[in-house]
Amino acid sequence: MSIAETSMSQWTEFTDPNLEVLFSEEQIRDRIDELGRRITADYGGKELVLVGVLKGSCVFLADLMRKIDLELTIDFMSVSSYKDGTKSTGDVEILKDLSNPIRDKHVIVVEDIVDTGLTLSRLLEILGSRGASSIRLASFLDKPEPRIMKDIKIDYTGFVVPNKFVVGYGLDAAGRYRNLPFIAVVRDPSVI
Ligand code: IMP
Ligand code: MG
């Protein structure tokens, strides 16, 4: 849509009627406060590395880290999961690896959403071979219904979502909607 068309439209990106809000900004803030308190208590005194999985986790990581009152560093990984049609195959290519070793570190992998779990399970396998003291998982959303890798344990979950395509707060649909300050269900994905 052009700038002229956008400004003439009665709706903005955030008020798009094709979006049905699932979790509001306030709900998200409260939940992240709570997760931050829990992580702070669980790791009391330990040094922590938060590993964000790009790009979807960037908003969650930015908010969560400011609620963790511990000495911590952040790092990022970017992986591409090969899809067979629309289904994730679990084959993962590392597009960007960590900048620093995680040997002897306490790591929390920070994800936007766990869906089938195929990408994440491969990622955890890769990170698991690098001698970290501990590796836990924080995922902003948990969509359990399509899960294939049933043994994935999410240690810190923001919200559980139904088996629908959700966007916002870092999650995208074809690159769009990451900037929504809330989580929404796309009512009609064919008109994105
Ligand atoms: P999987 O767990 O290997 O199926 O892949 C999970 C990845 O797919 C997530 O990290 C997201 O980037 C993306 N994804 C899965 N479900 C959704 C959704 O509902 N909205 C946006 N992205 C999603
Ligand atoms: Mg992701």
CSV table of N, CA and C in Angstrom, one decimal, residues 31-32 34-36 38-40 42-43 48-54 56-65 68 72 106-115 120 123-124 127 134-143 147 152-159 169 171:
chain,number,residue,atom,x,y,z
A,31,ARG,N,2.8,-9.8,32.3
A,31,ARG,CA,3.3,-11.2,32.2
A,31,ARG,C,4.9,-11.2,32.2
A,32,ILE,N,5.4,-10.2,31.5
A,32,ILE,CA,6.9,-10.1,31.4
A,32,ILE,C,7.5,-9.7,32.7
A,34,GLU,N,6.4,-10.6,35.5
A,34,GLU,CA,6.4,-11.8,36.3
A,34,GLU,C,7.5,-12.8,35.8
A,35,LEU,N,7.7,-12.9,34.5
A,35,LEU,CA,8.8,-13.8,34.1
A,35,LEU,C,10.1,-13.3,34.5
A,36,GLY,N,10.3,-12.0,34.4
A,36,GLY,CA,11.6,-11.4,34.8
A,36,GLY,C,11.8,-11.6,36.3
A,38,ARG,N,10.7,-14.1,38.1
A,38,ARG,CA,11.0,-15.5,38.3
A,38,ARG,C,12.4,-15.9,37.9
A,39,ILE,N,12.8,-15.3,36.7
A,39,ILE,CA,14.2,-15.6,36.3
A,39,ILE,C,15.2,-15.1,37.2
A,40,THR,N,15.0,-13.8,37.7
A,40,THR,CA,15.9,-13.2,38.7
A,40,THR,C,16.0,-14.1,39.9
A,42,ASP,N,15.3,-17.4,40.2
A,42,ASP,CA,15.8,-18.7,39.8
A,42,ASP,C,17.3,-18.7,39.7
A,43,TYR,N,17.9,-17.6,39.1
A,43,TYR,CA,19.3,-17.6,38.8
A,43,TYR,C,20.1,-16.8,39.9
A,48,LEU,N,24.3,-14.7,33.6
A,48,LEU,CA,23.4,-15.3,32.6
A,48,LEU,C,23.7,-14.8,31.2
A,49,VAL,N,23.5,-15.7,30.2
A,49,VAL,CA,23.5,-15.2,28.8
A,49,VAL,C,22.2,-15.5,28.2
A,50,LEU,N,21.6,-14.4,27.7
A,50,LEU,CA,20.3,-14.6,26.9
A,50,LEU,C,20.6,-14.7,25.5
A,51,VAL,N,20.2,-15.8,24.8
A,51,VAL,CA,20.5,-16.0,23.4
A,51,VAL,C,19.1,-15.8,22.7
A,52,GLY,N,19.0,-14.7,22.0
A,52,GLY,CA,17.8,-14.4,21.2
A,52,GLY,C,17.9,-15.1,19.8
A,53,VAL,N,16.8,-15.7,19.4
A,53,VAL,CA,16.7,-16.3,18.1
A,53,VAL,C,16.1,-15.2,17.1
A,54,LEU,N,16.9,-14.8,16.2
A,54,LEU,CA,16.4,-13.7,15.3
A,54,LEU,C,15.5,-14.2,14.3
A,56,GLY,N,12.4,-12.9,15.3
A,56,GLY,CA,11.1,-12.9,16.0
A,56,GLY,C,11.2,-12.5,17.5
A,57,SER,N,12.3,-12.9,18.1
A,57,SER,CA,12.4,-12.8,19.6
A,57,SER,C,12.9,-11.4,20.0
A,58,CYS,N,13.2,-10.5,19.1
A,58,CYS,CA,13.9,-9.2,19.4
A,58,CYS,C,13.0,-8.4,20.4
A,59,VAL,N,11.7,-8.3,20.2
A,59,VAL,CA,10.9,-7.4,21.1
A,59,VAL,C,10.8,-8.1,22.5
A,60,PHE,N,10.6,-9.3,22.5
A,60,PHE,CA,10.5,-10.1,23.8
A,60,PHE,C,11.8,-10.0,24.6
A,61,LEU,N,12.9,-10.2,23.9
A,61,LEU,CA,14.2,-10.1,24.5
A,61,LEU,C,14.5,-8.7,25.1
A,62,ALA,N,14.1,-7.7,24.3
A,62,ALA,CA,14.4,-6.3,24.8
A,62,ALA,C,13.6,-6.0,26.0
A,63,ASP,N,12.3,-6.5,26.1
A,63,ASP,CA,11.5,-6.2,27.3
A,63,ASP,C,11.9,-7.1,28.5
A,64,LEU,N,12.1,-8.4,28.2
A,64,LEU,CA,12.4,-9.3,29.3
A,64,LEU,C,13.7,-9.0,30.0
A,65,MET,N,14.8,-8.6,29.2
A,65,MET,CA,16.1,-8.4,29.8
A,65,MET,C,16.1,-7.2,30.8
A,68,ILE,N,15.1,-8.4,34.3
A,68,ILE,CA,15.9,-9.4,35.0
A,68,ILE,C,17.1,-8.7,35.7
A,72,LEU,N,24.1,-9.8,33.3
A,72,LEU,CA,23.8,-10.7,32.1
A,72,LEU,C,24.4,-10.1,30.9
A,106,HIS,N,25.6,-20.0,32.0
A,106,HIS,CA,24.2,-20.3,32.2
A,106,HIS,C,23.4,-19.6,31.0
A,107,VAL,N,22.8,-20.4,30.2
A,107,VAL,CA,22.1,-19.8,29.0
A,107,VAL,C,20.6,-19.9,29.0
A,108,ILE,N,20.0,-18.9,28.6
A,108,ILE,CA,18.5,-19.0,28.4
A,108,ILE,C,18.3,-18.6,26.9
A,109,VAL,N,17.8,-19.6,26.1
A,109,VAL,CA,17.5,-19.4,24.7
A,109,VAL,C,16.1,-18.7,24.7
A,110,VAL,N,16.0,-17.5,24.0
A,110,VAL,CA,14.8,-16.7,24.0
A,110,VAL,C,14.2,-16.8,22.6
A,111,GLU,N,13.0,-17.4,22.6
A,111,GLU,CA,12.3,-17.6,21.3
A,111,GLU,C,11.0,-16.8,21.3
A,112,ASP,N,10.5,-16.5,20.1
A,112,ASP,CA,9.2,-15.9,19.9
A,112,ASP,C,8.0,-16.8,20.2
A,113,ILE,N,8.1,-18.0,19.5
A,113,ILE,CA,7.0,-19.0,19.6
A,113,ILE,C,7.5,-20.3,19.3
A,114,VAL,N,7.0,-21.3,20.1
A,114,VAL,CA,7.4,-22.7,19.7
A,114,VAL,C,6.1,-23.3,19.1
A,115,ASP,N,6.3,-23.8,17.9
A,115,ASP,CA,5.2,-24.3,17.1
A,115,ASP,C,5.4,-25.8,17.0
A,120,LEU,N,13.6,-25.4,16.8
A,120,LEU,CA,14.2,-25.2,18.1
A,120,LEU,C,14.9,-26.5,18.7
A,123,LEU,N,18.2,-26.5,17.1
A,123,LEU,CA,19.0,-25.4,17.7
A,123,LEU,C,19.5,-25.8,19.1
A,124,LEU,N,18.7,-26.4,19.9
A,124,LEU,CA,19.1,-26.8,21.2
A,124,LEU,C,20.1,-27.9,21.2
A,127,LEU,N,23.4,-26.0,20.4
A,127,LEU,CA,23.9,-25.3,21.5
A,127,LEU,C,24.3,-26.3,22.6
A,134,SER,N,24.4,-24.6,31.9
A,134,SER,CA,22.9,-25.0,31.8
A,134,SER,C,22.3,-24.3,30.6
A,135,ILE,N,21.3,-24.9,30.1
A,135,ILE,CA,20.5,-24.2,29.0
A,135,ILE,C,19.1,-24.4,29.3
A,136,ARG,N,18.4,-23.3,29.4
A,136,ARG,CA,16.9,-23.3,29.5
A,136,ARG,C,16.3,-22.5,28.4
A,137,LEU,N,15.0,-22.6,28.3
A,137,LEU,CA,14.2,-22.0,27.2
A,137,LEU,C,13.2,-21.1,27.7
A,138,ALA,N,13.2,-19.9,27.1
A,138,ALA,CA,12.1,-18.9,27.4
A,138,ALA,C,11.4,-18.7,26.0
A,139,SER,N,10.1,-18.9,26.0
A,139,SER,CA,9.4,-18.6,24.7
A,139,SER,C,8.2,-17.7,25.0
A,140,PHE,N,8.1,-16.6,24.3
A,140,PHE,CA,7.0,-15.7,24.6
A,140,PHE,C,5.7,-16.4,24.4
A,141,LEU,N,5.6,-17.2,23.3
A,141,LEU,CA,4.3,-17.9,23.0
A,141,LEU,C,4.6,-19.4,22.9
A,142,ASP,N,3.6,-20.2,23.3
A,142,ASP,CA,3.6,-21.6,23.2
A,142,ASP,C,2.3,-22.0,22.4
A,143,LYS,N,2.5,-22.6,21.2
A,143,LYS,CA,1.4,-23.1,20.4
A,143,LYS,C,1.5,-24.6,20.4
A,147,ARG,N,2.6,-29.2,17.8
A,147,ARG,CA,3.9,-29.7,18.2
A,147,ARG,C,4.2,-31.1,17.7
A,152,ILE,N,10.1,-31.1,24.0
A,152,ILE,CA,10.6,-29.8,24.3
A,152,ILE,C,10.0,-29.2,25.5
A,153,LYS,N,10.8,-28.8,26.4
A,153,LYS,CA,10.3,-28.2,27.7
A,153,LYS,C,10.5,-26.7,27.7
A,154,ILE,N,9.5,-26.0,27.8
A,154,ILE,CA,9.6,-24.5,27.8
A,154,ILE,C,9.7,-24.1,29.3
A,155,ASP,N,10.8,-23.6,29.8
A,155,ASP,CA,10.9,-23.3,31.2
A,155,ASP,C,10.2,-22.0,31.6
A,156,TYR,N,10.2,-21.0,30.6
A,156,TYR,CA,9.5,-19.8,30.9
A,156,TYR,C,8.6,-19.4,29.7
A,157,THR,N,7.3,-19.5,29.9
A,157,THR,CA,6.3,-19.3,28.8
A,157,THR,C,5.6,-18.0,29.1
A,158,GLY,N,5.4,-17.1,28.1
A,158,GLY,CA,4.6,-16.0,28.2
A,158,GLY,C,3.1,-16.3,28.2
A,159,PHE,N,2.7,-16.8,27.0
A,159,PHE,CA,1.3,-17.2,26.9
A,159,PHE,C,1.1,-18.4,26.0
A,169,TYR,N,4.3,-8.0,18.3
A,169,TYR,CA,5.3,-8.2,19.3
A,169,TYR,C,6.5,-9.0,18.9
A,171,LEU,N,6.5,-11.0,16.2
A,171,LEU,CA,6.1,-12.1,15.2
A,171,LEU,C,5.5,-11.5,13.9
